[in-house]
Amino acid sequence: MSDTPESHILVRDNGPLRVYGGVKLVDVEGNEYTVPEGESFALCRCGQSSRKPFCDGAHRTAGFDAPSDASKPVD
Protein backbone atom coordinates (compact mmCIF):
# COMPACT_ATOMS: atom_id res chain seq x y z
CA MET A 1 0.00 0.00 0.00
CA SER A 2 1.27 3.48 -0.90
CA ASP A 3 1.82 6.32 1.59
CA THR A 4 0.58 8.81 -1.04
CA PRO A 5 -3.04 9.93 -0.50
CA GLU A 6 -5.57 9.34 -3.29
CA SER A 7 -5.83 13.10 -3.89
CA HIS A 8 -2.56 15.00 -3.79
CA ILE A 9 -0.52 17.72 -5.50
CA LEU A 10 3.07 17.14 -6.61
CA VAL A 11 5.30 20.19 -7.12
CA ARG A 12 7.50 19.39 -10.13
CA ASP A 13 11.05 20.78 -10.28
CA ASN A 14 10.94 23.91 -12.46
CA GLY A 15 7.58 22.77 -13.78
CA PRO A 16 3.88 22.59 -13.07
CA LEU A 17 1.82 21.46 -10.13
CA ARG A 18 0.65 17.91 -10.91
CA VAL A 19 -2.78 17.30 -9.33
CA TYR A 20 -3.88 13.71 -8.79
CA GLY A 21 -7.41 12.27 -8.62
CA GLY A 22 -10.67 12.94 -6.89
CA VAL A 23 -10.29 16.73 -7.27
CA LYS A 24 -12.62 19.39 -8.66
CA LEU A 25 -11.11 22.60 -10.06
CA VAL A 26 -13.50 25.57 -10.16
CA ASP A 27 -12.64 28.77 -12.03
CA VAL A 28 -13.73 32.33 -11.19
CA GLU A 29 -16.87 31.93 -13.32
CA GLY A 30 -17.90 28.72 -11.57
CA ASN A 31 -16.89 26.40 -14.41
CA GLU A 32 -15.84 23.01 -13.05
CA TYR A 33 -13.18 20.57 -14.20
CA THR A 34 -13.35 17.29 -12.32
CA VAL A 35 -10.44 14.89 -12.19
CA PRO A 36 -11.58 11.32 -11.64
CA GLU A 37 -9.69 9.19 -9.14
CA GLY A 38 -6.67 7.60 -10.76
CA GLU A 39 -6.15 10.47 -13.23
CA SER A 40 -4.20 13.73 -13.06
CA PHE A 41 -3.71 17.16 -14.64
CA ALA A 42 -1.01 19.83 -14.46
CA LEU A 43 -1.47 23.45 -13.39
CA CYS A 44 0.83 26.13 -14.78
CA ARG A 45 3.31 27.78 -12.39
CA CYS A 46 5.40 29.70 -14.92
CA GLY A 47 2.63 31.97 -16.22
CA GLN A 48 3.54 31.28 -19.87
CA SER A 49 0.95 28.60 -20.72
CA SER A 50 -1.53 29.36 -23.49
CA ARG A 51 -3.98 27.00 -21.73
CA LYS A 52 -4.02 28.58 -18.24
CA PRO A 53 -4.68 27.44 -15.64
CA PHE A 54 -3.44 24.21 -17.22
CA CYS A 55 0.18 23.57 -18.16
CA ASP A 56 1.07 23.30 -21.85
CA GLY A 57 4.81 22.73 -21.33
CA ALA A 58 5.78 26.37 -21.99
CA HIS A 59 7.98 26.35 -18.87
CA ARG A 60 10.52 24.27 -20.81
CA THR A 61 11.27 27.06 -23.29
CA ALA A 62 10.57 29.99 -20.93
CA GLY A 63 13.54 29.25 -18.69
CA PHE A 64 11.25 28.81 -15.70
CA ASP A 65 13.25 28.20 -12.54
CA ALA A 66 11.47 27.89 -9.22
CA PRO A 67 12.02 26.10 -5.95
CA SER A 68 9.93 22.99 -5.43
CA ASP A 69 10.51 22.66 -1.70
CA ALA A 70 7.17 22.46 0.11
CA SER A 71 8.77 22.77 3.55
CA LYS A 72 8.81 26.58 3.43
CA PRO A 73 5.21 27.84 3.53
CA VAL A 74 4.48 31.54 3.06
CA ASP A 75 2.30 33.14 5.72
mmCIF file with all atom_site columns, N, CA, C and O in Angstrom, residues 71-75:
data_model
loop_
_atom_site.group_PDB
_atom_site.id
_atom_site.type_symbol
_atom_site.label_atom_id
_atom_site.label_alt_id
_atom_site.label_comp_id
_atom_site.label_asym_id
_atom_site.label_entity_id
_atom_site.label_seq_id
_atom_site.pdbx_PDB_ins_code
_atom_site.Cartn_x
_atom_site.Cartn_y
_atom_site.Cartn_z
_atom_site.occupancy
_atom_site.B_iso_or_equiv
_atom_site.pdbx_formal_charge
_atom_site.auth_seq_id
_atom_site.auth_comp_id
_atom_site.auth_asym_id
_atom_site.auth_atom_id
_atom_site.pdbx_PDB_model_num
ATOM 1  N N  . SER A 1 71 ? 8.561 22.647 2.095 1.00 0.00 ? 71 SER A N  1
ATOM 2  C CA . SER A 1 71 ? 8.769 22.772 3.545 1.00 0.00 ? 71 SER A CA 1
ATOM 3  C C  . SER A 1 71 ? 8.859 24.218 4.010 1.00 0.00 ? 71 SER A C  1
ATOM 4  O O  . SER A 1 71 ? 9.066 24.484 5.171 1.00 0.00 ? 71 SER A O  1
ATOM 5  N N  . LYS A 1 72 ? 8.697 25.169 3.084 1.00 0.00 ? 72 LYS A N  1
ATOM 6  C CA . LYS A 1 72 ? 8.813 26.585 3.429 1.00 0.00 ? 72 LYS A CA 1
ATOM 7  C C  . LYS A 1 72 ? 7.533 27.337 3.078 1.00 0.00 ? 72 LYS A C  1
ATOM 8  O O  . LYS A 1 72 ? 7.477 28.076 2.111 1.00 0.00 ? 72 LYS A O  1
ATOM 9  N N  . PRO A 1 73 ? 6.461 27.156 3.858 1.00 0.00 ? 73 PRO A N  1
ATOM 10 C CA . PRO A 1 73 ? 5.207 27.845 3.528 1.00 0.00 ? 73 PRO A CA 1
ATOM 11 C C  . PRO A 1 73 ? 5.321 29.360 3.731 1.00 0.00 ? 73 PRO A C  1
ATOM 12 O O  . PRO A 1 73 ? 6.087 29.829 4.564 1.00 0.00 ? 73 PRO A O  1
ATOM 13 N N  . VAL A 1 74 ? 4.550 30.090 2.946 1.00 0.00 ? 74 VAL A N  1
ATOM 14 C CA . VAL A 1 74 ? 4.479 31.542 3.061 1.00 0.00 ? 74 VAL A CA 1
ATOM 15 C C  . VAL A 1 74 ? 3.250 31.884 3.886 1.00 0.00 ? 74 VAL A C  1
ATOM 16 O O  . VAL A 1 74 ? 2.169 31.379 3.640 1.00 0.00 ? 74 VAL A O  1
ATOM 17 N N  . ASP A 1 75 ? 3.443 32.747 4.873 1.00 0.00 ? 75 ASP A N  1
ATOM 18 C CA . ASP A 1 75 ? 2.303 33.135 5.720 1.00 0.00 ? 75 ASP A CA 1
ATOM 19 C C  . ASP A 1 75 ? 1.412 34.126 5.016 1.00 0.00 ? 75 ASP A C  1
ATOM 20 O O  . ASP A 1 75 ? 1.774 34.951 4.294 1.00 0.00 ? 75 ASP A O  1
#
